[in-house]
PDB file of C-alpha atoms in Angstrom:
ATOM      1  CA  GLN A  32     -16.184 -70.550  40.487  1.00 81.00           C
ATOM      2  CA  VAL A  33     -16.975 -72.625  37.412  1.00 89.00           C
ATOM      3  CA  GLN A  34     -16.602 -71.538  33.809  1.00 95.00           C
ATOM      4  CA  LEU A  35     -18.722 -73.283  31.201  1.00 97.00           C
ATOM      5  CA  VAL A  36     -18.118 -73.407  27.455  1.00 98.00           C
ATOM      6  CA  GLU A  37     -20.620 -74.987  25.086  1.00 98.00           C
ATOM      7  CA  SER A  38     -19.830 -76.410  21.663  1.00 98.00           C
ATOM      8  CA  GLY A  39     -21.372 -78.624  19.016  1.00 98.00           C
ATOM      9  CA  GLY A  40     -24.148 -76.381  17.764  1.00 98.00           C
ATOM     10  CA  GLY A  41     -24.838 -75.826  14.105  1.00 98.00           C
ATOM     11  CA  LEU A  42     -27.295 -76.212  11.243  1.00 98.00           C
ATOM     12  CA  VAL A  43     -29.080 -79.542  10.858  1.00 98.00           C
ATOM     13  CA  GLN A  44     -32.011 -80.765   8.801  1.00 98.00           C
ATOM     14  CA  ALA A  45     -35.253 -81.746  10.436  1.00 98.00           C
ATOM     15  CA  GLY A  46     -35.069 -85.326  11.635  1.00 98.00           C
ATOM     16  CA  GLY A  47     -31.328 -85.103  12.156  1.00 98.00           C
ATOM     17  CA  SER A  48     -29.160 -85.308  15.253  1.00 98.00           C
ATOM     18  CA  LEU A  49     -26.601 -83.184  17.067  1.00 98.00           C
ATOM     19  CA  ARG A  50     -24.557 -83.629  20.183  1.00 98.00           C
ATOM     20  CA  LEU A  51     -23.770 -80.602  22.308  1.00 98.00           C
ATOM     21  CA  SER A  52     -20.877 -80.541  24.739  1.00 98.00           C
ATOM     22  CA  CYS A  53     -20.247 -78.358  27.746  1.00 98.00           C
ATOM     23  CA  ALA A  54     -16.712 -78.131  29.086  1.00 98.00           C
ATOM     24  CA  ALA A  55     -16.386 -77.016  32.690  1.00 96.00           C
ATOM     25  CA  SER A  56     -13.401 -75.642  34.538  1.00 94.00           C
ATOM     26  CA  GLY A  57     -12.833 -76.121  38.241  1.00 82.00           C
ATOM     27  CA  ARG A  58     -12.338 -79.057  40.569  1.00 80.00           C
ATOM     28  CA  THR A  59     -15.853 -78.854  42.015  1.00 88.00           C
ATOM     29  CA  PHE A  60     -17.624 -79.679  38.752  1.00 90.00           C
ATOM     30  CA  SER A  61     -18.308 -83.247  39.799  1.00 91.00           C
ATOM     31  CA  THR A  62     -20.356 -82.049  42.783  1.00 94.00           C
ATOM     32  CA  TYR A  63     -22.742 -79.852  40.802  1.00 96.00           C
ATOM     33  CA  THR A  64     -26.075 -80.527  39.213  1.00 97.00           C
ATOM     34  CA  MET A  65     -25.850 -79.607  35.534  1.00 97.00           C
ATOM     35  CA  GLY A  66     -28.565 -78.475  33.195  1.00 98.00           C
ATOM     36  CA  TRP A  67     -29.258 -77.507  29.617  1.00 98.00           C
ATOM     37  CA  PHE A  68     -31.599 -74.650  28.744  1.00 98.00           C
ATOM     38  CA  ARG A  69     -32.556 -73.081  25.450  1.00 98.00           C
ATOM     39  CA  GLN A  70     -33.824 -69.735  24.295  1.00 98.00           C
ATOM     40  CA  ALA A  71     -35.541 -69.082  20.986  1.00 97.00           C
ATOM     41  CA  PRO A  72     -35.769 -65.549  19.543  1.00 92.00           C
ATOM     42  CA  GLY A  73     -38.341 -63.481  21.385  1.00 95.00           C
ATOM     43  CA  LYS A  74     -38.967 -66.181  23.979  1.00 96.00           C
ATOM     44  CA  GLU A  75     -37.825 -66.780  27.528  1.00 96.00           C
ATOM     45  CA  ARG A  76     -35.102 -69.223  28.457  1.00 97.00           C
ATOM     46  CA  MET A  77     -36.588 -72.680  28.940  1.00 98.00           C
ATOM     47  CA  PHE A  78     -35.373 -75.780  30.735  1.00 98.00           C
ATOM     48  CA  VAL A  79     -34.391 -78.715  28.525  1.00 98.00           C
ATOM     49  CA  ALA A  80     -32.619 -81.351  30.627  1.00 98.00           C
ATOM     50  CA  GLY A  81     -30.862 -81.822  33.963  1.00 98.00           C
ATOM     51  CA  ILE A  82     -28.501 -84.343  35.534  1.00 98.00           C
ATOM     52  CA  ASN A  83     -27.369 -84.797  39.116  1.00 97.00           C
ATOM     53  CA  TRP A  84     -23.728 -84.929  40.234  1.00 96.00           C
ATOM     54  CA  SER A  85     -23.291 -88.669  39.701  1.00 96.00           C
ATOM     55  CA  GLY A  86     -25.355 -88.988  36.548  1.00 96.00           C
ATOM     56  CA  GLY A  87     -27.716 -91.322  38.364  1.00 96.00           C
ATOM     57  CA  SER A  88     -30.687 -88.978  38.038  1.00 97.00           C
ATOM     58  CA  THR A  89     -31.812 -87.189  34.899  1.00 98.00           C
ATOM     59  CA  TRP A  90     -34.923 -85.163  34.126  1.00 98.00           C
ATOM     60  CA  TYR A  91     -36.311 -83.616  30.955  1.00 98.00           C
ATOM     61  CA  ALA A  92     -38.797 -81.139  29.621  1.00 98.00           C
ATOM     62  CA  ASP A  93     -41.817 -82.894  28.151  1.00 98.00           C
ATOM     63  CA  SER A  94     -41.050 -81.407  24.741  1.00 97.00           C
ATOM     64  CA  VAL A  95     -37.744 -83.291  24.466  1.00 98.00           C
ATOM     65  CA  LYS A  96     -38.432 -86.448  26.450  1.00 98.00           C
ATOM     66  CA  GLY A  97     -37.551 -89.511  24.411  1.00 98.00           C
ATOM     67  CA  ARG A  98     -35.535 -87.479  21.877  1.00 98.00           C
ATOM     68  CA  PHE A  99     -32.792 -85.850  23.972  1.00 98.00           C
ATOM     69  CA  THR A 100     -30.352 -87.492  26.364  1.00 98.00           C
ATOM     70  CA  ILE A 101     -28.188 -85.694  28.917  1.00 98.00           C
ATOM     71  CA  SER A 102     -25.038 -87.319  30.246  1.00 98.00           C
ATOM     72  CA  ARG A 103     -21.805 -86.344  31.968  1.00 98.00           C
ATOM     73  CA  ASP A 104     -18.212 -87.458  32.272  1.00 97.00           C
ATOM     74  CA  ASN A 105     -16.862 -86.175  35.585  1.00 96.00           C
ATOM     75  CA  ALA A 106     -13.345 -87.387  34.812  1.00 95.00           C
ATOM     76  CA  LYS A 107     -13.268 -85.065  31.800  1.00 95.00           C
ATOM     77  CA  ASN A 108     -15.414 -82.255  33.237  1.00 96.00           C
ATOM     78  CA  LEU A 109     -17.876 -82.601  30.396  1.00 97.00           C
ATOM     79  CA  VAL A 110     -21.647 -82.608  30.051  1.00 98.00           C
ATOM     80  CA  TYR A 111     -23.364 -83.702  26.865  1.00 98.00           C
ATOM     81  CA  LEU A 112     -26.761 -83.246  25.290  1.00 98.00           C
ATOM     82  CA  GLN A 113     -27.503 -85.786  22.575  1.00 98.00           C
ATOM     83  CA  MET A 114     -30.368 -84.526  20.435  1.00 98.00           C
ATOM     84  CA  ARG A 115     -32.264 -86.741  17.983  1.00 98.00           C
ATOM     85  CA  SER A 116     -35.309 -86.314  15.742  1.00 98.00           C
ATOM     86  CA  LEU A 117     -34.788 -82.582  15.687  1.00 98.00           C
ATOM     87  CA  ASN A 118     -37.520 -80.304  14.419  1.00 97.00           C
ATOM     88  CA  SER A 119     -37.847 -76.593  13.766  1.00 96.00           C
ATOM     89  CA  GLU A 120     -39.165 -75.971  17.279  1.00 96.00           C
ATOM     90  CA  ASP A 121     -35.790 -77.062  18.640  1.00 98.00           C
ATOM     91  CA  THR A 122     -34.117 -74.066  16.992  1.00 98.00           C
ATOM     92  CA  ALA A 123     -32.628 -71.940  19.756  1.00 98.00           C
ATOM     93  CA  VAL A 124     -29.483 -70.913  21.548  1.00 98.00           C
ATOM     94  CA  TYR A 125     -28.607 -73.718  23.960  1.00 98.00           C
ATOM     95  CA  TYR A 126     -27.014 -72.925  27.310  1.00 98.00           C
ATOM     96  CA  CYS A 127     -25.220 -75.114  29.804  1.00 98.00           C
ATOM     97  CA  ALA A 128     -25.720 -74.279  33.490  1.00 98.00           C
ATOM     98  CA  ALA A 129     -24.408 -75.443  36.858  1.00 97.00           C
ATOM     99  CA  ASP A 130     -26.195 -75.603  40.222  1.00 96.00           C
ATOM    100  CA  ARG A 131     -23.881 -75.445  43.257  1.00 93.00           C
ATOM    101  CA  GLN A 132     -26.608 -76.749  45.557  1.00 91.00           C
ATOM    102  CA  ALA A 133     -26.630 -80.044  43.646  1.00 90.00           C
ATOM    103  CA  SER A 134     -30.408 -80.116  43.659  1.00 91.00           C
ATOM    104  CA  VAL A 135     -32.297 -82.886  41.889  1.00 94.00           C
ATOM    105  CA  GLY A 136     -35.132 -82.113  39.518  1.00 94.00           C
ATOM    106  CA  VAL A 137     -34.356 -78.404  39.231  1.00 94.00           C
ATOM    107  CA  THR A 138     -35.939 -76.815  36.151  1.00 97.00           C
ATOM    108  CA  THR A 139     -35.918 -73.131  37.084  1.00 96.00           C
ATOM    109  CA  ALA A 140     -33.220 -71.002  35.514  1.00 96.00           C
ATOM    110  CA  PHE A 141     -32.634 -68.678  38.458  1.00 95.00           C
ATOM    111  CA  LEU A 142     -31.686 -71.639  40.664  1.00 95.00           C
ATOM    112  CA  TYR A 143     -28.612 -72.309  38.517  1.00 96.00           C
ATOM    113  CA  ASP A 144     -25.521 -70.369  39.496  1.00 95.00           C
ATOM    114  CA  TYR A 145     -23.190 -70.508  36.502  1.00 96.00           C
ATOM    115  CA  TRP A 146     -23.902 -70.225  32.793  1.00 97.00           C
ATOM    116  CA  GLY A 147     -22.076 -70.682  29.530  1.00 98.00           C
ATOM    117  CA  GLN A 148     -22.248 -68.273  26.629  1.00 97.00           C
ATOM    118  CA  GLY A 149     -24.509 -70.496  24.554  1.00 98.00           C
ATOM    119  CA  THR A 150     -24.316 -72.322  21.237  1.00 98.00           C
ATOM    120  CA  GLN A 151     -26.753 -71.863  18.353  1.00 98.00           C
ATOM    121  CA  VAL A 152     -28.759 -74.807  17.054  1.00 98.00           C
ATOM    122  CA  THR A 153     -30.733 -74.243  13.873  1.00 98.00           C
ATOM    123  CA  VAL A 154     -33.027 -76.909  12.449  1.00 98.00           C
ATOM    124  CA  SER A 155     -34.078 -76.442   8.846  1.00 97.00           C
ATOM    125  CA  SER A 156     -37.357 -77.918   7.647  1.00 88.00           C
TER     126      SER A 156
END
């Protein structure tokens, strides 16, 4: 079992940056694929970024490619999402998720096994 806790959300002006963190409990964290998803009001949860167990493979939604960077520190049980050039369309609750199967390239929410409670990101224009 893995527990995930996100932090780092907040209010930022358009064009600004934020870094989200996801702290994971459990000794098996380093074996899992990790992902970030987001959900805007009235919309379904959407994939943002993913990273494999070693950090050697990363993949992104087209809407954030070139602006967001996912990374992980297995020694600290942390996953990060660095967000730059934010715009109003990035406003959402951001969720961290873990995939026990350690799949690469996974973008579908139901394939992730564990979820955090989410952190709100609001971009003002």
